[in-house]
Amino acid sequence: MSSQARRQVQKLLSKGGAFEPTQVDAEFKQSVIDAELTWCVADCSKARNRSAFFRAVVKAVDYPQFFGSRFDGLYDCLRDSVDDQKTGLVLLFDQLHSSDPALETDMAELKQVLEDVVTHASDQGKVFVYGINHSGKHPEDTPGVVRNWSDASE
């Protein structure tokens, strides 16, 4: 990692905000550890709708309750999760199928909630950093093939 990239990462980890998942390497993760931030990954690979996406987030941050399918519940979940950490939280939304019709319409609201959590964290003297690894659209269903949650990812 170049010194300029290192400075950008340090600024991000001290102020909060969005990061590009392609930035994630061993040095990035070490910077997260050095900043005493908690690293979480929400596996969104199987999420085909908002409810499944929210369940992936709840699992990733180890939130003690499920809050349904409302964005104000997501905000509360992430806000409480940041508040529970010593210095803050880094959350990677991995393999988010943001081009699926059920999720595509939610992306603007999701990004607004994430930025609101960044602001809340800053107000609390903490940091919230997030990255979204977009995976396009789920493959179309194949007639005669039944997929379930335990199927291996393609």
PDB file of N, CA and C in Angstrom, residues 104-154:
ATOM      1  N   GLU A 104     -32.733  -3.439  -5.338  1.00  0.00           N
ATOM      2  CA  GLU A 104     -32.281  -2.284  -6.112  1.00  0.00           C
ATOM      3  C   GLU A 104     -32.977  -0.995  -5.681  1.00  0.00           C
ATOM      4  N   THR A 105     -34.266  -1.088  -5.405  1.00  0.00           N
ATOM      5  CA  THR A 105     -35.021   0.108  -5.014  1.00  0.00           C
ATOM      6  C   THR A 105     -34.663   0.588  -3.616  1.00  0.00           C
ATOM      7  N   ASP A 106     -34.020  -0.254  -2.822  1.00  0.00           N
ATOM      8  CA  ASP A 106     -33.658   0.097  -1.445  1.00  0.00           C
ATOM      9  C   ASP A 106     -32.271   0.714  -1.299  1.00  0.00           C
ATOM     10  N   MET A 107     -31.482   0.721  -2.348  1.00  0.00           N
ATOM     11  CA  MET A 107     -30.086   1.127  -2.218  1.00  0.00           C
ATOM     12  C   MET A 107     -29.921   2.582  -1.764  1.00  0.00           C
ATOM     13  N   ALA A 108     -30.725   3.494  -2.273  1.00  0.00           N
ATOM     14  CA  ALA A 108     -30.598   4.906  -1.866  1.00  0.00           C
ATOM     15  C   ALA A 108     -30.921   5.057  -0.384  1.00  0.00           C
ATOM     16  N   GLU A 109     -31.972   4.380   0.069  1.00  0.00           N
ATOM     17  CA  GLU A 109     -32.337   4.469   1.486  1.00  0.00           C
ATOM     18  C   GLU A 109     -31.284   3.800   2.363  1.00  0.00           C
ATOM     19  N   LEU A 110     -30.724   2.689   1.911  1.00  0.00           N
ATOM     20  CA  LEU A 110     -29.655   2.025   2.657  1.00  0.00           C
ATOM     21  C   LEU A 110     -28.466   2.954   2.836  1.00  0.00           C
ATOM     22  N   LYS A 111     -28.048   3.585   1.755  1.00  0.00           N
ATOM     23  CA  LYS A 111     -26.886   4.481   1.843  1.00  0.00           C
ATOM     24  C   LYS A 111     -27.166   5.662   2.764  1.00  0.00           C
ATOM     25  N   GLN A 112     -28.396   6.160   2.775  1.00  0.00           N
ATOM     26  CA  GLN A 112     -28.748   7.249   3.682  1.00  0.00           C
ATOM     27  C   GLN A 112     -28.657   6.796   5.136  1.00  0.00           C
ATOM     28  N   VAL A 113     -29.173   5.603   5.426  1.00  0.00           N
ATOM     29  CA  VAL A 113     -29.082   5.061   6.790  1.00  0.00           C
ATOM     30  C   VAL A 113     -27.628   4.900   7.205  1.00  0.00           C
ATOM     31  N   LEU A 114     -26.800   4.378   6.317  1.00  0.00           N
ATOM     32  CA  LEU A 114     -25.386   4.179   6.641  1.00  0.00           C
ATOM     33  C   LEU A 114     -24.706   5.517   6.932  1.00  0.00           C
ATOM     34  N   GLU A 115     -24.999   6.530   6.151  1.00  0.00           N
ATOM     35  CA  GLU A 115     -24.411   7.854   6.399  1.00  0.00           C
ATOM     36  C   GLU A 115     -24.938   8.451   7.708  1.00  0.00           C
ATOM     37  N   ASP A 116     -26.204   8.189   8.034  1.00  0.00           N
ATOM     38  CA  ASP A 116     -26.753   8.655   9.315  1.00  0.00           C
ATOM     39  C   ASP A 116     -26.030   7.985  10.490  1.00  0.00           C
ATOM     40  N   VAL A 117     -25.662   6.716  10.333  1.00  0.00           N
ATOM     41  CA  VAL A 117     -24.923   6.011  11.388  1.00  0.00           C
ATOM     42  C   VAL A 117     -23.510   6.585  11.489  1.00  0.00           C
ATOM     43  N   VAL A 118     -22.897   6.939  10.363  1.00  0.00           N
ATOM     44  CA  VAL A 118     -21.580   7.586  10.386  1.00  0.00           C
ATOM     45  C   VAL A 118     -21.657   8.872  11.210  1.00  0.00           C
ATOM     46  N   THR A 119     -22.692   9.667  10.979  1.00  0.00           N
ATOM     47  CA  THR A 119     -22.874  10.926  11.707  1.00  0.00           C
ATOM     48  C   THR A 119     -23.099  10.667  13.188  1.00  0.00           C
ATOM     49  N   HIS A 120     -23.954   9.695  13.506  1.00  0.00           N
ATOM     50  CA  HIS A 120     -24.206   9.359  14.911  1.00  0.00           C
ATOM     51  C   HIS A 120     -22.912   8.925  15.602  1.00  0.00           C
ATOM     52  N   ALA A 121     -22.169   8.070  14.948  1.00  0.00           N
ATOM     53  CA  ALA A 121     -20.913   7.589  15.537  1.00  0.00           C
ATOM     54  C   ALA A 121     -19.977   8.757  15.817  1.00  0.00           C
ATOM     55  N   SER A 122     -19.854   9.650  14.868  1.00  0.00           N
ATOM     56  CA  SER A 122     -18.987  10.818  15.041  1.00  0.00           C
ATOM     57  C   SER A 122     -19.447  11.668  16.223  1.00  0.00           C
ATOM     58  N   ASP A 123     -20.759  11.852  16.344  1.00  0.00           N
ATOM     59  CA  ASP A 123     -21.312  12.623  17.466  1.00  0.00           C
ATOM     60  C   ASP A 123     -20.992  11.974  18.810  1.00  0.00           C
ATOM     61  N   GLN A 124     -20.817  10.648  18.803  1.00  0.00           N
ATOM     62  CA  GLN A 124     -20.511   9.899  20.025  1.00  0.00           C
ATOM     63  C   GLN A 124     -19.018   9.727  20.249  1.00  0.00           C
ATOM     64  N   GLY A 125     -18.199  10.307  19.382  1.00  0.00           N
ATOM     65  CA  GLY A 125     -16.747  10.155  19.493  1.00  0.00           C
ATOM     66  C   GLY A 125     -16.264   8.800  19.027  1.00  0.00           C
ATOM     67  N   LYS A 126     -17.061   8.146  18.185  1.00  0.00           N
ATOM     68  CA  LYS A 126     -16.701   6.829  17.653  1.00  0.00           C
ATOM     69  C   LYS A 126     -16.687   6.888  16.139  1.00  0.00           C
ATOM     70  N   VAL A 127     -16.440   5.744  15.515  1.00  0.00           N
ATOM     71  CA  VAL A 127     -16.300   5.683  14.070  1.00  0.00           C
ATOM     72  C   VAL A 127     -17.162   4.549  13.529  1.00  0.00           C
ATOM     73  N   PHE A 128     -17.842   4.821  12.412  1.00  0.00           N
ATOM     74  CA  PHE A 128     -18.538   3.779  11.662  1.00  0.00           C
ATOM     75  C   PHE A 128     -18.040   3.854  10.228  1.00  0.00           C
ATOM     76  N   VAL A 129     -17.492   2.733   9.752  1.00  0.00           N
ATOM     77  CA  VAL A 129     -16.948   2.633   8.406  1.00  0.00           C
ATOM     78  C   VAL A 129     -17.661   1.462   7.740  1.00  0.00           C
ATOM     79  N   TYR A 130     -18.072   1.664   6.487  1.00  0.00           N
ATOM     80  CA  TYR A 130     -18.787   0.595   5.796  1.00  0.00           C
ATOM     81  C   TYR A 130     -18.332   0.488   4.349  1.00  0.00           C
ATOM     82  N   GLY A 131     -18.450  -0.718   3.837  1.00  0.00           N
ATOM     83  CA  GLY A 131     -18.153  -0.968   2.438  1.00  0.00           C
ATOM     84  C   GLY A 131     -19.196  -1.902   1.864  1.00  0.00           C
ATOM     85  N   ILE A 132     -19.530  -1.700   0.605  1.00  0.00           N
ATOM     86  CA  ILE A 132     -20.523  -2.549  -0.059  1.00  0.00           C
ATOM     87  C   ILE A 132     -19.861  -3.224  -1.252  1.00  0.00           C
ATOM     88  N   ASN A 133     -19.778  -4.542  -1.179  1.00  0.00           N
ATOM     89  CA  ASN A 133     -19.241  -5.348  -2.271  1.00  0.00           C
ATOM     90  C   ASN A 133     -20.437  -5.783  -3.128  1.00  0.00           C
ATOM     91  N   HIS A 134     -20.696  -5.017  -4.181  1.00  0.00           N
ATOM     92  CA  HIS A 134     -21.840  -5.298  -5.054  1.00  0.00           C
ATOM     93  C   HIS A 134     -21.578  -6.552  -5.884  1.00  0.00           C
ATOM     94  N   SER A 135     -22.608  -7.386  -5.999  1.00  0.00           N
ATOM     95  CA  SER A 135     -22.469  -8.625  -6.766  1.00  0.00           C
ATOM     96  C   SER A 135     -23.452  -8.713  -7.915  1.00  0.00           C
ATOM     97  N   GLY A 136     -24.019  -7.610  -8.318  1.00  0.00           N
ATOM     98  CA  GLY A 136     -24.952  -7.656  -9.433  1.00  0.00           C
ATOM     99  C   GLY A 136     -26.257  -8.315  -9.041  1.00  0.00           C
ATOM    100  N   LYS A 137     -26.786  -9.124  -9.920  1.00  0.00           N
ATOM    101  CA  LYS A 137     -28.081  -9.759  -9.734  1.00  0.00           C
ATOM    102  C   LYS A 137     -27.887 -11.254  -9.491  1.00  0.00           C
ATOM    103  N   HIS A 138     -28.767 -11.835  -8.661  1.00  0.00           N
ATOM    104  CA  HIS A 138     -28.762 -13.288  -8.500  1.00  0.00           C
ATOM    105  C   HIS A 138     -29.023 -13.938  -9.855  1.00  0.00           C
ATOM    106  N   PRO A 139     -28.461 -15.111 -10.082  1.00  0.00           N
ATOM    107  CA  PRO A 139     -28.781 -15.817 -11.331  1.00  0.00           C
ATOM    108  C   PRO A 139     -30.274 -16.160 -11.364  1.00  0.00           C
ATOM    109  N   GLU A 140     -30.838 -16.182 -12.544  1.00  0.00           N
ATOM    110  CA  GLU A 140     -32.247 -16.541 -12.694  1.00  0.00           C
ATOM    111  C   GLU A 140     -32.455 -17.983 -12.240  1.00  0.00           C
ATOM    112  N   ASP A 141     -33.647 -18.244 -11.729  1.00  0.00           N
ATOM    113  CA  ASP A 141     -33.985 -19.605 -11.321  1.00  0.00           C
ATOM    114  C   ASP A 141     -34.039 -20.505 -12.547  1.00  0.00           C
ATOM    115  N   THR A 142     -33.602 -21.744 -12.365  1.00  0.00           N
ATOM    116  CA  THR A 142     -33.627 -22.734 -13.434  1.00  0.00           C
ATOM    117  C   THR A 142     -34.813 -23.657 -13.201  1.00  0.00           C
ATOM    118  N   PRO A 143     -35.687 -23.813 -14.197  1.00  0.00           N
ATOM    119  CA  PRO A 143     -36.829 -24.714 -14.020  1.00  0.00           C
ATOM    120  C   PRO A 143     -36.376 -26.113 -13.620  1.00  0.00           C
ATOM    121  N   GLY A 144     -37.041 -26.673 -12.631  1.00  0.00           N
ATOM    122  CA  GLY A 144     -36.728 -28.023 -12.178  1.00  0.00           C
ATOM    123  C   GLY A 144     -35.614 -28.099 -11.155  1.00  0.00           C
ATOM    124  N   VAL A 145     -34.962 -26.966 -10.835  1.00  0.00           N
ATOM    125  CA  VAL A 145     -33.877 -26.948  -9.851  1.00  0.00           C
ATOM    126  C   VAL A 145     -34.354 -26.172  -8.628  1.00  0.00           C
ATOM    127  N   VAL A 146     -34.339 -26.839  -7.499  1.00  0.00           N
ATOM    128  CA  VAL A 146     -34.753 -26.202  -6.256  1.00  0.00           C
ATOM    129  C   VAL A 146     -33.508 -25.815  -5.479  1.00  0.00           C
ATOM    130  N   ARG A 147     -33.420 -24.529  -5.140  1.00  0.00           N
ATOM    131  CA  ARG A 147     -32.285 -24.048  -4.335  1.00  0.00           C
ATOM    132  C   ARG A 147     -32.811 -23.725  -2.948  1.00  0.00           C
ATOM    133  N   ASN A 148     -31.990 -23.966  -1.958  1.00  0.00           N
ATOM    134  CA  ASN A 148     -32.386 -23.545  -0.619  1.00  0.00           C
ATOM    135  C   ASN A 148     -31.194 -22.883   0.051  1.00  0.00           C
ATOM    136  N   TRP A 149     -31.401 -22.432   1.242  1.00  0.00           N
ATOM    137  CA  TRP A 149     -30.380 -21.649   1.939  1.00  0.00           C
ATOM    138  C   TRP A 149     -29.088 -22.428   2.148  1.00  0.00           C
ATOM    139  N   SER A 150     -29.128 -23.733   2.138  1.00  0.00           N
ATOM    140  CA  SER A 150     -27.910 -24.507   2.398  1.00  0.00           C
ATOM    141  C   SER A 150     -27.131 -24.846   1.124  1.00  0.00           C
ATOM    142  N   ASP A 151     -27.670 -24.463  -0.043  1.00  0.00           N
ATOM    143  CA  ASP A 151     -26.929 -24.709  -1.282  1.00  0.00           C
ATOM    144  C   ASP A 151     -25.639 -23.904  -1.288  1.00  0.00           C
ATOM    145  N   ALA A 152     -24.609 -24.477  -1.857  1.00  0.00           N
ATOM    146  CA  ALA A 152     -23.329 -23.780  -1.971  1.00  0.00           C
ATOM    147  C   ALA A 152     -23.467 -22.605  -2.934  1.00  0.00           C
ATOM    148  N   SER A 153     -22.728 -21.549  -2.673  1.00  0.00           N
ATOM    149  CA  SER A 153     -22.738 -20.390  -3.567  1.00  0.00           C
ATOM    150  C   SER A 153     -22.104 -20.781  -4.885  1.00  0.00           C
ATOM    151  N   GLU A 154     -22.570 -20.124  -5.933  1.00  0.00           N
ATOM    152  CA  GLU A 154     -22.008 -20.414  -7.262  1.00  0.00           C
ATOM    153  C   GLU A 154     -20.818 -19.564  -7.537  1.00  0.00           C
TER     154      GLU A 154
END
